[in-house]
XYZ file of C-alpha atoms in Angstrom:
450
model
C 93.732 -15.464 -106.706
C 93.361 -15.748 -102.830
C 95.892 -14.610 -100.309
C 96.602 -17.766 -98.230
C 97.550 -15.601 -95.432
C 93.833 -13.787 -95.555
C 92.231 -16.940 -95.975
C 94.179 -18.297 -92.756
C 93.405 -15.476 -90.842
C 89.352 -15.745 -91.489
C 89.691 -19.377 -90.737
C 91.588 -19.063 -87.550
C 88.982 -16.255 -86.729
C 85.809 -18.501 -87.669
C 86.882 -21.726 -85.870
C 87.976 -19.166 -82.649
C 84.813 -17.206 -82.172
C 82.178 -19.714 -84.019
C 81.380 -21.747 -81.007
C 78.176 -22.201 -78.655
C 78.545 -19.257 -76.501
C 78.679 -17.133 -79.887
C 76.058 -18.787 -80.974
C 73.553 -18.197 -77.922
C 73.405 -14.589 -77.611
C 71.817 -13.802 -80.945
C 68.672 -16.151 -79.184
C 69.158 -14.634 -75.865
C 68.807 -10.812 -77.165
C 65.632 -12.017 -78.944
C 64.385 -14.049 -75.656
C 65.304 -10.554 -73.590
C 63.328 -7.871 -76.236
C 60.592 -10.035 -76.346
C 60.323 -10.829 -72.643
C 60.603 -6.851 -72.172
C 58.380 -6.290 -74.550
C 56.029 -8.959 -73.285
C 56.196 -6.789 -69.857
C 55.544 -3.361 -71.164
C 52.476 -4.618 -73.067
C 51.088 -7.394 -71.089
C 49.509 -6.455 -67.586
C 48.835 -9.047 -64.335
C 46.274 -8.501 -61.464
C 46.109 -7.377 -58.596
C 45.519 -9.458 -55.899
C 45.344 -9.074 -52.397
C 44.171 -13.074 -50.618
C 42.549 -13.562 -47.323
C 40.395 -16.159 -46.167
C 36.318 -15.671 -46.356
C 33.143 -17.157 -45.141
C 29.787 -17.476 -46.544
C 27.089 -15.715 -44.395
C 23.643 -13.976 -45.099
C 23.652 -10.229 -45.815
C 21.035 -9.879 -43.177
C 20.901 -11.955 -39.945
C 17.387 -12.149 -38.154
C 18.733 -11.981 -34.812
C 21.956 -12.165 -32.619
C 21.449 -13.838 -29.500
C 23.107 -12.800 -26.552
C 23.968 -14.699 -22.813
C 20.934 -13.885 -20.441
C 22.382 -14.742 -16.941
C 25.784 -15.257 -15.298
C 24.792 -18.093 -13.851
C 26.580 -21.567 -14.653
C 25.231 -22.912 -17.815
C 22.904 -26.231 -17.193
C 22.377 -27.574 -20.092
C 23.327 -26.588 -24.392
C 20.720 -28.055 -26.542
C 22.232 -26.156 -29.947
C 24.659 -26.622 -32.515
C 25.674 -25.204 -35.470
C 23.499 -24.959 -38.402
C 20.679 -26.170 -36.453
C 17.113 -24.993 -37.352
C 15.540 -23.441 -34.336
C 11.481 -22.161 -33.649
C 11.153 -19.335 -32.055
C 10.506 -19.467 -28.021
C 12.724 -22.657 -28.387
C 15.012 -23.390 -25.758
C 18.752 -23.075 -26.654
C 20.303 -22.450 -23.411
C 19.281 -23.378 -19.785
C 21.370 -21.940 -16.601
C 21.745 -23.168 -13.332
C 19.386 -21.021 -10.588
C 21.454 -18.914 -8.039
C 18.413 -19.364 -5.556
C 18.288 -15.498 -4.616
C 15.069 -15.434 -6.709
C 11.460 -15.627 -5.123
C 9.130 -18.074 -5.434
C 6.798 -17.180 -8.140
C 3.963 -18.826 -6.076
C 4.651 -16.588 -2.793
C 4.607 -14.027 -4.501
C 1.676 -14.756 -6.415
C -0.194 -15.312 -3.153
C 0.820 -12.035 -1.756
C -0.435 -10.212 -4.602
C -3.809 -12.131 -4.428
C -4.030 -11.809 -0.646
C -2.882 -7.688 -1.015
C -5.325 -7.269 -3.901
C -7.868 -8.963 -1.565
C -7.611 -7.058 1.267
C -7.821 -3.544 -0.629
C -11.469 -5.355 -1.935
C -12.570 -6.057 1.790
C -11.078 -2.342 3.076
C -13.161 -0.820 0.162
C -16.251 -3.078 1.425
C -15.537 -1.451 5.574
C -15.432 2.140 4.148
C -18.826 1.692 2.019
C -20.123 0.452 5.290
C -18.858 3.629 6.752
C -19.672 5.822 4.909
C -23.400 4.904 4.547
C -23.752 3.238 8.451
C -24.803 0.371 7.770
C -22.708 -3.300 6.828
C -21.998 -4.105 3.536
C -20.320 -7.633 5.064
C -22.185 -10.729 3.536
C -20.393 -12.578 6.015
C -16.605 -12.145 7.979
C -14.243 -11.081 6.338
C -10.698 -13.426 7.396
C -9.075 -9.393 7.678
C -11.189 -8.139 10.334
C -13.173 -5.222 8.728
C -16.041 -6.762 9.576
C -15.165 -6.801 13.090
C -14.186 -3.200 12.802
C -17.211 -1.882 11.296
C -19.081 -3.781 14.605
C -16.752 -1.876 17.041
C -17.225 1.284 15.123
C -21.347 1.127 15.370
C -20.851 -0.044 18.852
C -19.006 3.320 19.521
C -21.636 5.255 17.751
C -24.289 3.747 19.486
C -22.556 4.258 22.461
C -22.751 8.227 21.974
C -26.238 7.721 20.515
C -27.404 6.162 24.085
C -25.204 9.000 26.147
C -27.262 11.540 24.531
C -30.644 9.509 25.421
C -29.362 9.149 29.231
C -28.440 12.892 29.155
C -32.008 13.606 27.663
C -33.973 11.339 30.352
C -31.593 12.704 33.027
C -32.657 15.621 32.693
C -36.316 15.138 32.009
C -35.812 13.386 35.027
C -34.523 16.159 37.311
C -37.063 18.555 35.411
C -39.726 16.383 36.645
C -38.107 16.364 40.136
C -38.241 20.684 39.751
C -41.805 21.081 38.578
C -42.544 18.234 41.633
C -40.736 20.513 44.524
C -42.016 23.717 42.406
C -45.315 22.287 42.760
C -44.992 21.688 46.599
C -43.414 24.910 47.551
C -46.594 27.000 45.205
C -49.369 25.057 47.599
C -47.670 25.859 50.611
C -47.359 29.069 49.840
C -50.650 29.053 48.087
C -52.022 27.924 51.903
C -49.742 30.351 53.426
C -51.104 33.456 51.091
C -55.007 31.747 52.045
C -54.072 32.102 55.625
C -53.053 35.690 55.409
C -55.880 36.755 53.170
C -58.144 35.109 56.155
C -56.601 36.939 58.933
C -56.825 40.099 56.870
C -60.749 39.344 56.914
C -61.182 39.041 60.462
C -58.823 42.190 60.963
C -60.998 44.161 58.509
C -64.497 42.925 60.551
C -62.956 43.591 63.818
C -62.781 47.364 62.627
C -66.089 47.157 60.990
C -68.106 45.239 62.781
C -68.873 43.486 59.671
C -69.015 39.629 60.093
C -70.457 38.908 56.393
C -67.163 37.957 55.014
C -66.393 35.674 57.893
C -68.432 32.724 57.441
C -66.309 29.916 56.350
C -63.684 31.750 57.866
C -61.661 29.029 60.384
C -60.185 32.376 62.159
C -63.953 33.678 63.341
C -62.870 33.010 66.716
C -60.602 35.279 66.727
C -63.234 37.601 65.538
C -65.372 35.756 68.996
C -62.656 36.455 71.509
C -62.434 40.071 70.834
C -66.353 40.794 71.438
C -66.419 38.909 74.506
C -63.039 40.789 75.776
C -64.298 43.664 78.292
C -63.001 47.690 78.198
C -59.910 46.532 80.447
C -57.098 48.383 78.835
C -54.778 46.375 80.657
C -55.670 43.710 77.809
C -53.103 43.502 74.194
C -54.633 45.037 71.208
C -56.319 42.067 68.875
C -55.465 43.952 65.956
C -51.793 44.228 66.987
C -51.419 40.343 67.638
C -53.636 39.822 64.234
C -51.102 41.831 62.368
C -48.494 39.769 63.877
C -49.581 36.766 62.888
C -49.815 38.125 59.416
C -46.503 39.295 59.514
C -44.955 35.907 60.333
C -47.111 34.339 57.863
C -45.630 37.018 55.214
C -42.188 36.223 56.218
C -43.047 32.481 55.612
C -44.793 33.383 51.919
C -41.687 35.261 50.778
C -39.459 32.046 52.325
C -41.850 29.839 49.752
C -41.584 32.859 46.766
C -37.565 32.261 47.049
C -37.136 28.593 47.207
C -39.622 28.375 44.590
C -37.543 31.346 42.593
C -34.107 29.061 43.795
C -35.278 25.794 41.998
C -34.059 25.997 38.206
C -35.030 23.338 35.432
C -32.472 22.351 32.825
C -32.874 23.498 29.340
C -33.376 21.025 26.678
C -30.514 18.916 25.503
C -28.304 20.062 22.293
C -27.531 16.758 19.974
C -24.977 19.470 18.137
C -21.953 18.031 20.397
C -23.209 14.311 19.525
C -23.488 14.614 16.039
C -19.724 16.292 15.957
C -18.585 13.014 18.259
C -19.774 11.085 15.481
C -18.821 12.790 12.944
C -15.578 12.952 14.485
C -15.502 8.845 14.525
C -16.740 8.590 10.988
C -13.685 10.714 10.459
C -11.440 9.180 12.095
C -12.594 5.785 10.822
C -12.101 6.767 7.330
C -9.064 8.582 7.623
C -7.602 5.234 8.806
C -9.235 3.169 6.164
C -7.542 5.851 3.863
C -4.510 5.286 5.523
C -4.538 1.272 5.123
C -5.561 1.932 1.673
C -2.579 3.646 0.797
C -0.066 1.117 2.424
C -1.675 -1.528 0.761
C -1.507 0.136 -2.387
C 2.423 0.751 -2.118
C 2.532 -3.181 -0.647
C 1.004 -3.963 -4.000
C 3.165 -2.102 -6.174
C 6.742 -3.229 -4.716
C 4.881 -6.604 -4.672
C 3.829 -6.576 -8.912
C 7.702 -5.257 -9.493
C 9.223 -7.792 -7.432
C 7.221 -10.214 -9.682
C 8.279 -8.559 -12.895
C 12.014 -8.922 -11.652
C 11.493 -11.997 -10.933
C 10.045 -13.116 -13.756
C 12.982 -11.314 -15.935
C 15.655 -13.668 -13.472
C 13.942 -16.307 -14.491
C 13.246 -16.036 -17.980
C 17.173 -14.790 -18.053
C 18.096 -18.677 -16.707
C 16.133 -19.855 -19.849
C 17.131 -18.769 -23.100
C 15.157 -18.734 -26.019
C 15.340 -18.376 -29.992
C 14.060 -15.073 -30.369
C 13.326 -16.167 -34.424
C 12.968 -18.465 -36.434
C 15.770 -19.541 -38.542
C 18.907 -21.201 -38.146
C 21.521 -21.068 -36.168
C 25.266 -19.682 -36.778
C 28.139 -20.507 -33.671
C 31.207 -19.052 -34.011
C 33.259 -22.204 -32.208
C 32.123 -24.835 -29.860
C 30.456 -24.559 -26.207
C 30.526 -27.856 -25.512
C 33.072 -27.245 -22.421
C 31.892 -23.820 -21.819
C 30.716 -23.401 -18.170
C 29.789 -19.620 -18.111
C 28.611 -17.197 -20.386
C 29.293 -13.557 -19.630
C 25.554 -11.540 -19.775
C 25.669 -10.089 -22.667
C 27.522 -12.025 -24.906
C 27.013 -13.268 -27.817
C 26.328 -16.792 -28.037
C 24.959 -17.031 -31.632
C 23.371 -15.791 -35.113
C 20.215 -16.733 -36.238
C 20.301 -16.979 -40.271
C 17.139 -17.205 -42.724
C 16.573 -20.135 -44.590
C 19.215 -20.546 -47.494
C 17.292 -19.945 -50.474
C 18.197 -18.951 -54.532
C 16.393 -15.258 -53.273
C 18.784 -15.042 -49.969
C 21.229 -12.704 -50.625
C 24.591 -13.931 -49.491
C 27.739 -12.314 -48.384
C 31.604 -13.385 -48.383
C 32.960 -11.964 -44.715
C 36.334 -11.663 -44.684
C 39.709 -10.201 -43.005
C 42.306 -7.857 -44.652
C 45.760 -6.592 -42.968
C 45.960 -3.081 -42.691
C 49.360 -3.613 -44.593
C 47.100 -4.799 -47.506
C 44.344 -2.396 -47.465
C 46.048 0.061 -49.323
C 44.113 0.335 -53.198
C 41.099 -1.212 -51.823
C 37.482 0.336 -51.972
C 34.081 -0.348 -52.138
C 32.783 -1.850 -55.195
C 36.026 -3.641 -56.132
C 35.557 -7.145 -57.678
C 36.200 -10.554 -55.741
C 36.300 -14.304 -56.253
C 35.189 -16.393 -53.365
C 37.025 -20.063 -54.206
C 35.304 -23.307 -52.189
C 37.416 -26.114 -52.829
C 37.015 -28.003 -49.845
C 33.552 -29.753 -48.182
C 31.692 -29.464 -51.271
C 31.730 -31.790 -54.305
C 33.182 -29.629 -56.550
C 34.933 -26.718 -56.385
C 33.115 -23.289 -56.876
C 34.687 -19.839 -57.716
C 32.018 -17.268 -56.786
C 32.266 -13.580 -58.015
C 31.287 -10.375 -55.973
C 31.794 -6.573 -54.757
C 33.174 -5.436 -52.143
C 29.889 -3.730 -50.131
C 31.219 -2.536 -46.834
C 34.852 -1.280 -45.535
C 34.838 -0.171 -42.116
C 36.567 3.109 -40.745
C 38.558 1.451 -38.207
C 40.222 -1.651 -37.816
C 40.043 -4.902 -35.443
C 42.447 -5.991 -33.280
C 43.638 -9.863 -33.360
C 46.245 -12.217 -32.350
C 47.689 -11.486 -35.754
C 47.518 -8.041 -35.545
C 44.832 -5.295 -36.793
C 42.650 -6.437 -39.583
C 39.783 -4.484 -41.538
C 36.502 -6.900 -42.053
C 35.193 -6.311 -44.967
C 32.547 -7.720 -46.558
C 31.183 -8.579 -50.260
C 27.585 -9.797 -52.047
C 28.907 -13.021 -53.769
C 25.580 -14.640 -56.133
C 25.360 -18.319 -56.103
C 24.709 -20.195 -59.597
C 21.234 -21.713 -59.241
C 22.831 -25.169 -60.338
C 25.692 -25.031 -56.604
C 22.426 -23.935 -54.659
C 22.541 -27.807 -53.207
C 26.111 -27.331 -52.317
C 25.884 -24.166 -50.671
C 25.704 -23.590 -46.587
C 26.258 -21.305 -44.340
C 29.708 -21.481 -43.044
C 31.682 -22.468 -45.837
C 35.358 -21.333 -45.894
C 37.536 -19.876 -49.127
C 39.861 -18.171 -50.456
C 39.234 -15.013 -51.110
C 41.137 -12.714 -54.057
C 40.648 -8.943 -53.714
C 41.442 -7.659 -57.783
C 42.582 -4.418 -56.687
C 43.750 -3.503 -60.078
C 45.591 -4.290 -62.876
C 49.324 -3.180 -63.819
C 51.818 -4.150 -66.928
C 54.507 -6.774 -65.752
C 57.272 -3.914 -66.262
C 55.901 -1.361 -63.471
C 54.986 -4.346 -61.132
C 58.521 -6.024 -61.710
C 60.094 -2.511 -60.797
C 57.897 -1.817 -57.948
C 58.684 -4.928 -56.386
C 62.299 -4.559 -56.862
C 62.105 -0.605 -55.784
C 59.463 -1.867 -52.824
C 57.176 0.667 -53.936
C 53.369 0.647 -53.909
């Protein structure tokens, strides 16, 4: 019934291709559409790593270097709670600055003196001292000389006034003088007139108490000799010279003059003038002290800035955040920064995961994409926190490493970790950009697409 030959043939054939490697492929196919379909159905993340710190979403306050000087003393360290007005940082004075107490003085002294010049120009301007005693600036002394003038021109006017009284008095005495003489002069004339008149009409009435009757004597007892001089002729000389010597009296007394009375208009403009002058001066004192006193009160506001930069200060409270150490830091660029100040860590504070991304790796990132913040190390146990990605910036940051974007993400911490939270921790940080089915990733990678 069976061909031996077949049968030989099916035999050789079974024992020649029934071995292992026969065997394994049937396995192998089923391993390979499984694993393929495995990839075009299953799908991986996307993950892009970096490394993160925890940090508050707002900081109260970044403090910055005050002074170039050399730094004198560091009394901070990271984490440390601070007041504010507390001294973090004290630096070594230069010794360009001015003494706070010179300049003090001078102010004092400056606002001082423009109190004493305003006490001189009241006295001024009313005439009379408004010094309670002397003044260590002289005013007082001033406002002495300055009456001293004024009664200076006061007593010039009263020895002008009684000079000329004076010489007035003199007039009126030599006026007075020169009228009687001529007065006697005019009596004489008016005398010899009388006799003249009697010795034409034999009328000797009028000569009674007339001292020239003799005249009037002589002529009756002179005879008819016509060899004799007319009396009438030598009467009317006499009266002639006498005339002469009336009009002489007339002109002197016409020739003395009396001065007219004194003006005080040219006094009072001398001391108004002086009053002037004096206040244009205290004016002009005023205004220098004034301008003294202003580059004096900004010299003390600089100076007060110098020295509150070589002393500085918390500006909140909080705590505080240094990026590295400045233990053997000598200097500190103004400007700066030297620190954060952070609120209190709290379940309300709202936290933030800070952290750097190559700009080979950006690519497929955005805003709002999730995170997971892993802290494995300095805490008791380790903590996966998630989050969103809150802020990419629009350029990046240059580094040793190259040019980074930071980016930065609210992360929520379980109420339970609160205790094992600070600020400061380091993780890693996985970016999920996405997901995509093992097949497409395994060909991207192998076609180095994106």
């Amino acid at each position: 019934m069976f061909d031996e030959k077949k049968l030989e043939s099916a035999e050789f054939y079974n024992i020649r291709f029934r071995n292992f490697s026969t065997k394994i492929i049937i396995p192998i196919f089923g391993l390979l559409i499984f694993l393929i379909g495995f990839s075009i159905f299953t799908k991986r993340e996307l993950v892009v790593t970096a490394t993160g710190e925890i940090m508050p979403k707002i900081v109260l306050a970044t403090i910055q270097s005050t002074s170039n000087n050399p730094i004198s003393e560091i009394k901070i360290v990271d984490n440390m709670k601070v007041k504010k007005g507390q001294t973090l940082i004290l630096y070594k004075d230069d010794g360009n600055g001015i003494s706070k107490d010179l300049l003090s003085s001078e102010i004092d002294d400056a606002k001082a003196n423009l109190t004493t010049l305003d006490i001189y120009r009241d006295s001024v301007e009313n005439g009379k001292s408004k010094f309670t005693k002397p003044d260590e600036y002289g005013y007082s002394s001033l406002f002495d000389d300055y009456l001293a003038q004024k009664q200076t021109l006061v007593a010039q006017l009263d020895q002008q006034v009684s000079d000329k009284d004076n010489a007035n008095q003199q007039a009126d005495q030599q006026k007075k003088v020169l009228s009687d003489s001529k007065d006697k002069n005019d009596t004489k004339i008016k005398q010899l007139q009388q006799v003249q008149g009697a010795i034409q009409s034999k009328d000797t009435s009028k000569l009674v108490d007339n001292p020239y009757k003799y005249i009037y004597d002589d002529t009756q007892k002179q005879t008819d000799d016509s060899t004799n001089q007319d009396p009438l002729s030598l009467i009317q000389s006499q009266i002639d010279e006498l005339q002469n010597l009336s009009d002489s009296y007339a002109g002197q007394i016409a020739g003395v003059a009396k001065n007219g009375p004194t003006s005080q208009a040219e006094t009072n403009e001398k001391i108004a003038s002086l009053k002037s002058e004096q206040l244009s001066s205290i004016n002009k004192d005023k205004t220098e002290l004034k301008n003294k006193l202003s580059e004096l009160t900004a010299k003390q506001k600089a100076n007060d800035v110098e020295n509150n930069d070589n002393r500085l200060t918390a500006p909140n409270d909080g705590y505080l955040h240094i990026d590295g150490s400045l233990n053997k830091i000598k200097y500190l660029p103004k400007g700066s920064a030297v620190a954060e100040i952070y609120p209190k860590l709290v379940q309300r504070t709202k936290l933030v995961a800070k952290f750097y991304i190559p700009v080979t790796q950006l690519h497929g990132v955005r805003t709002g994409e999730k995170i997971r913040f892993e802290i494995a190390r300095n805490i008791s146990k380790p903590l996966v926190l998630n989050g969103k990605i809150i802020k990419i910036p629009n350029a990046p940051i240059e580094t040793k490493k190259g040019n980074v974007y930071e980016l930065l993400a609210d992360v929520k911490i379980p109420k339970q970790r609160l205790a094992d939270m600070h600020y400061g921790l380091e993780g890693k940080v996985s970016v999920i950009k996405g997901k995509k089915t093992w097949f497409n990733y395994l060909k991207d990678e192998l076609l180095n697409e994106q």
